[in-house]
Each structure stands twice: as C-alpha cells, then as structure tokens.
CSV table of C-alpha atoms in Angstrom, one decimal:
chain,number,residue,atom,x,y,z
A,6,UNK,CA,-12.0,-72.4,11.8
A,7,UNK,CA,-11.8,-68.9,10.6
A,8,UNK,CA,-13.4,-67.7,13.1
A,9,UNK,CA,-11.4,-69.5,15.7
A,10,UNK,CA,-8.5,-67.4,14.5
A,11,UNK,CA,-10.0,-64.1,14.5
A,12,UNK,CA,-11.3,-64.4,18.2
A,13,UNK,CA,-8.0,-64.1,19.6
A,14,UNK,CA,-7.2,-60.6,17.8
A,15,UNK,CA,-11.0,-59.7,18.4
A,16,UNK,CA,-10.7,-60.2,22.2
A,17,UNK,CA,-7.1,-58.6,22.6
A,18,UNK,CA,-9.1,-55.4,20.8
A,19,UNK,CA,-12.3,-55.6,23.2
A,20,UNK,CA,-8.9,-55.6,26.6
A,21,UNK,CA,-7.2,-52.6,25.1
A,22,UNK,CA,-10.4,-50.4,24.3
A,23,UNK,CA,-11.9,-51.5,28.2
A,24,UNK,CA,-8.7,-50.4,29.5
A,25,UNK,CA,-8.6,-47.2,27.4
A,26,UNK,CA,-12.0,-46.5,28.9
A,27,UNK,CA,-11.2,-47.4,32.4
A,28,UNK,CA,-11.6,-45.1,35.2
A,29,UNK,CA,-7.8,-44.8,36.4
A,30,UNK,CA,-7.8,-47.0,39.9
A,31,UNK,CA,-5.9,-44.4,42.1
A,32,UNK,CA,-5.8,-40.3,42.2
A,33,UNK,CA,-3.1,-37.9,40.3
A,34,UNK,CA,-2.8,-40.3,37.1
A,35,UNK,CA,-2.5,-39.1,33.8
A,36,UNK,CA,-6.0,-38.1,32.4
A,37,UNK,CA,-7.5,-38.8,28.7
A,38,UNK,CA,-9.3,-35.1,29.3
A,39,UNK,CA,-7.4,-32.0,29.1
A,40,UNK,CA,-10.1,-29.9,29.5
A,41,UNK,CA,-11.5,-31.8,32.4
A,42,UNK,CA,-10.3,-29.0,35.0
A,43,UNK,CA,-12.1,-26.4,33.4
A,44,UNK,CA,-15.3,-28.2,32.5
A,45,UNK,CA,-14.9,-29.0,36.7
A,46,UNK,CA,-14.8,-25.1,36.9
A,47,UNK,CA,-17.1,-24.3,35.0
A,48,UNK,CA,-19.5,-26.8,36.6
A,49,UNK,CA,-18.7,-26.2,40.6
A,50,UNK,CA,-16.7,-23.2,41.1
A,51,UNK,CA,-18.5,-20.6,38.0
A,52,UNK,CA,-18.3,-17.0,38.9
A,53,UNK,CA,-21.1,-15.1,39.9
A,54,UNK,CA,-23.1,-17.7,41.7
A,55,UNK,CA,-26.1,-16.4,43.9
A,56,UNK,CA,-25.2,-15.4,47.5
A,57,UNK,CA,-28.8,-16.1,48.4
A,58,UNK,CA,-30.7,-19.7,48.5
A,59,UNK,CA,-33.5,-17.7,46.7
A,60,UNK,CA,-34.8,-19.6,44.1
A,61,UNK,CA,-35.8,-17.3,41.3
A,62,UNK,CA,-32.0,-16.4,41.1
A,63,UNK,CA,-30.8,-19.7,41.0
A,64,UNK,CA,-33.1,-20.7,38.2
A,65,UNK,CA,-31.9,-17.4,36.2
A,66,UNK,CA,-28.4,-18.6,36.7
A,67,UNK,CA,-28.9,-21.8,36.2
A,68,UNK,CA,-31.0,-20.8,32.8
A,69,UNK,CA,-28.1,-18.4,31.9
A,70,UNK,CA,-25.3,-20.9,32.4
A,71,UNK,CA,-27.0,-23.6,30.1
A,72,UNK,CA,-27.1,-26.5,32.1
A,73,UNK,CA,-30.8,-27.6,33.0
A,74,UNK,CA,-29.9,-31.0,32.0
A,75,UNK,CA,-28.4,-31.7,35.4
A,76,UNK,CA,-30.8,-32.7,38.2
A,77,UNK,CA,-28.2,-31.9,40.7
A,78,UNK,CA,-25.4,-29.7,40.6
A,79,UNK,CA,-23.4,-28.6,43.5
A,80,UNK,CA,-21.7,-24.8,43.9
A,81,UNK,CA,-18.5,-23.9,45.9
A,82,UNK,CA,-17.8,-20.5,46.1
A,83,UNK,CA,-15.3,-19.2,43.8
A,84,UNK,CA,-13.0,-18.0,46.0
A,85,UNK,CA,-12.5,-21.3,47.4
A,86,UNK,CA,-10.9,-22.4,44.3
A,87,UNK,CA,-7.4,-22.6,46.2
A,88,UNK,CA,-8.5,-25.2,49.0
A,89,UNK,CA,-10.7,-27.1,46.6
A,90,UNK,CA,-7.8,-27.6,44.0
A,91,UNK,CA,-6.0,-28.3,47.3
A,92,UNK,CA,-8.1,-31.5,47.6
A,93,UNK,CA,-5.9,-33.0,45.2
A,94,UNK,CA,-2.8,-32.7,47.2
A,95,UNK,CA,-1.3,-34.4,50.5
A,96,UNK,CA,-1.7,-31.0,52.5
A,97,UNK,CA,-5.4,-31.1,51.4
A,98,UNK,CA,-6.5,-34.4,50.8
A,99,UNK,CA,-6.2,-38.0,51.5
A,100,UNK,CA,-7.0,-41.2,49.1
A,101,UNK,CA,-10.8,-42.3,49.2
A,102,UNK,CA,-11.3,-44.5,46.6
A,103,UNK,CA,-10.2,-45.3,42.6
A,104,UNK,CA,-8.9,-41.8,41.5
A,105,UNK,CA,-11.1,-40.1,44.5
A,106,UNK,CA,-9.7,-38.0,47.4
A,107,UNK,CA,-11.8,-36.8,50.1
A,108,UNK,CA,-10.9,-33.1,51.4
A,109,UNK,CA,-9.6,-32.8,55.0
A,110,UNK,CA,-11.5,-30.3,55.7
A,111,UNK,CA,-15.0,-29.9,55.5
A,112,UNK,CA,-16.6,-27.4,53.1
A,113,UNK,CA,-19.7,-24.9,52.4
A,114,UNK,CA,-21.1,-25.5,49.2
A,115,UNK,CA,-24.7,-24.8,47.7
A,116,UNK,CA,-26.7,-27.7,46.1
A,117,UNK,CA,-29.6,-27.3,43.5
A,118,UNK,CA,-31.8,-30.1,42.6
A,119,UNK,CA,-34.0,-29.2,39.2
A,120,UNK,CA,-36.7,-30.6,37.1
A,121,UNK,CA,-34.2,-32.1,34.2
A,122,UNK,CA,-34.8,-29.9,31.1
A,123,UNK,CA,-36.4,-27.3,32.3
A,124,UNK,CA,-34.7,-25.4,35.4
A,125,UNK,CA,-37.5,-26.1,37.5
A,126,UNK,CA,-36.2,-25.6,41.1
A,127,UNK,CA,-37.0,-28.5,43.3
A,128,UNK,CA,-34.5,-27.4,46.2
A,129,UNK,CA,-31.4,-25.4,47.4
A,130,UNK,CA,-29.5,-26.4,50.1
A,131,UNK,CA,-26.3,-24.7,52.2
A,132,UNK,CA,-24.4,-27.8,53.1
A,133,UNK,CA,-20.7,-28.2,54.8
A,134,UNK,CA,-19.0,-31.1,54.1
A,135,UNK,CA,-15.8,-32.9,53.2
A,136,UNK,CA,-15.6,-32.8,49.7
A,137,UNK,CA,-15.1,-35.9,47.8
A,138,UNK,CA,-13.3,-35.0,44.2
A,139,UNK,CA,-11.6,-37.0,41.4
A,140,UNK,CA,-8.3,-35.8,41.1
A,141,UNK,CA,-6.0,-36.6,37.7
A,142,UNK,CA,-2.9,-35.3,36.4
A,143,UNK,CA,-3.5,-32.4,34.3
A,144,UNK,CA,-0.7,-30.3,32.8
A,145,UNK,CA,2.1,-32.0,35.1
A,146,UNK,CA,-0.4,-30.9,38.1
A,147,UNK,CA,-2.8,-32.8,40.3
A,148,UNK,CA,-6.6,-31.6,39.5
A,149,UNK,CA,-10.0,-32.0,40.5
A,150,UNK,CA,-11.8,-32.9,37.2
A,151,UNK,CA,-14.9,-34.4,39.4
A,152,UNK,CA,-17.1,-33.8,42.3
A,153,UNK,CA,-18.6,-36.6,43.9
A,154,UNK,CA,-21.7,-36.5,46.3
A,155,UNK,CA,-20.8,-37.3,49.9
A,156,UNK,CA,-24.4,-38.4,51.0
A,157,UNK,CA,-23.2,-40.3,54.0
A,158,UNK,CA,-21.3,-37.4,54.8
A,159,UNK,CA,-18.2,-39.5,55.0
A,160,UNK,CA,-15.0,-38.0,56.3
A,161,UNK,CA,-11.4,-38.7,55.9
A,162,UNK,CA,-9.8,-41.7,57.4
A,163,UNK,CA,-6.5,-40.9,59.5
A,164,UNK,CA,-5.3,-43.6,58.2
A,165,UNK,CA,-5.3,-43.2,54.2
A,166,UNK,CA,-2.6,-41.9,52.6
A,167,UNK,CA,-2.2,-38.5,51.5
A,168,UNK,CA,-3.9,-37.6,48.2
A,169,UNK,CA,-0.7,-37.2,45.7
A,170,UNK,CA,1.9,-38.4,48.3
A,171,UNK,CA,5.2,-39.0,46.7
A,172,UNK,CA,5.8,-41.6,49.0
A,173,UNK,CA,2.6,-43.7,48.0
A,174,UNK,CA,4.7,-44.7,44.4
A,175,UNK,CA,1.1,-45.0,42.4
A,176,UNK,CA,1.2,-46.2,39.5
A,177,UNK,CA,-1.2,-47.0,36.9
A,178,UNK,CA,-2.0,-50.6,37.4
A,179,UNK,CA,-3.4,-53.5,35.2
A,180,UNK,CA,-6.5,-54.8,36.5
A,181,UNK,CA,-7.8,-58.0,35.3
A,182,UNK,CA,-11.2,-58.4,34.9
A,183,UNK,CA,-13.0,-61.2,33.5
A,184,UNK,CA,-13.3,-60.2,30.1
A,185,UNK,CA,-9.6,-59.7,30.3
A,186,UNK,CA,-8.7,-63.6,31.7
A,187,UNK,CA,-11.7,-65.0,29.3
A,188,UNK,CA,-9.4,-63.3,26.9
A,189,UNK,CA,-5.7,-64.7,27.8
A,190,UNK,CA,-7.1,-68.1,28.7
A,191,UNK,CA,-8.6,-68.6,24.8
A,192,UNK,CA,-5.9,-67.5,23.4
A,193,UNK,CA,-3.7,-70.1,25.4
A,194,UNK,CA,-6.9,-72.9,24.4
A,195,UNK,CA,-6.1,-71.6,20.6
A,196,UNK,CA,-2.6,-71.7,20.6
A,197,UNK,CA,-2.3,-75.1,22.5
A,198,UNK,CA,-4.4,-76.2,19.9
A,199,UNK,CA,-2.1,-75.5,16.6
C-alpha cells in the first residue's frame, strides 16, 4: 500500500524531468543553454577555416581546434555569420520542424568526415545547400544553437511560416506523451480509490 502512494509523486517527478529535457516543439523558444550560440560558433562558423579542400590542412585544423571526436562536422565561412544567424528570423528562414528552420536561401559550406578519435580524413566536400538550423531564444534574440544535416537536400516550403514570425503566436506547448497520460490516469485510479 505504501507503494501505491508513492507512485503518484514518483510519476509526476519522472513528467516534470521528461519535459525539462524535451527538445522545445517549435523555433525561437527560450533555451536551457546559454552558451549554445557560441558552442554553435565555435563548431560551424570558427575563424580561420581552410580555403582549400586539401586534406593535410583540414586535419591540422581539425587537430588544432580539438574536436576529432566528431565524424562529421560541417564549416560555413565566417563571414557568413550574418545570413546564417539570419536563418533564425522571418527574413531568413521559415519553420521546418520542432525548433528547426530551414534557410531560404541555399548556402556554401564545407563538410569533413574523419576517423572518430583520431583526425583521420575520410572526405571533404564543397556543398551548397539550404541550411537546416535549430534556432532558440538566446539573450532576448533568436539563435542558431544547431546545424542539422540536410541529406535530402530539402528546401523550404512556400507555405510554412516564417521562422520567428510574430504573427505565428508560438508558444511553448505541453505535449502528452504516454508516460505523461500513464501518469494522470494512475493518479485518477489512486485517488478514485481512497
């Protein structure tokens, strides 16, 4: 019977931690990460990025900035940084998906692929595509804290809305998942109960 009463406060814990861990369901909301715009920076946009697809120099800077533990990391050029924090925006985006905005515009970028751990390069490619970025609220500003891969080379839909639209009125939203209505429903069974 004890049990029977802790399981209501247990599952009402499990809901609040899944939600605090959710992925926020539409672009420009408030992020857990403050710093995510500059780990994003650091990441896809660093400075002095080779101008070449020669591989020795991409392994060097790959080496230098520390991050062989990435298979596949994707460089814009740094001067780009305008249009690409631009994604996040109606003028430069539109809504793909969750918090995800896909650029209007297609872009040049550089992907690496590498032998995890050791900077091994597999292959550098040039691509141009439209960018697909998660975009959260940062500092009372709409960031990109995310680059997604855009395999398909998807492109924006003329229908979606615009990235961080006032218009659009998102807000966060609370999903129910199953865990979520497993939850409410035993706690309804337990308190029909006593």
């Amino acid at each position: 019977m004890a049990a029977l009463r802790v399981f209501p406060l247990l599952s009402v814990c499990l809901l609040l931690v899944h939600q605090a861990f959710a992925i926020n369901d539409a672009p420009c909301q408030l992020s857990k990460g403050n710093n995510a715009f500059n780990n994003f920076k650091k990441r896809h946009i660093p400075s002095g990025t080779p101008t070449t697809l020669d591989q020795n120099q991409w392994m060097n800077f790959i080496k230098n900035n520390g991050d062989c533990s990435r298979p596949t990391q994707s460089f814009l050029h740094p001067s780009d940084l305008d249009r690409v924090m631009a994604v996040c925006t109606s003028k430069g985006g539109v809504t793909h998906k969750e918090n995800m905005c896909i650029s209007r515009q297609r872009f040049s970028f550089v992907t690496v692929r590498s032998e995890t751990g050791t900077c091994g390069i597999k292959s550098i490619r040039k691509e141009s595509k439209h960018l697909i970025l998660a975009c959260n609220e940062l500092s009372n500003q709409c960031l990109p804290v995310h680059f997604e891969g855009n395999p398909k080379d998807l492109k924006p839909s003329n229908n979606a809305k615009g990235c961080q639209d006032p218009r659009t009125g998102d807000a966060p939203s609370f999903k129910l998942t199953w865990l979520g209505l497993l939850s409410v429903l035993l706690v309804i069974i337990y308190n029909c109960r006593n």
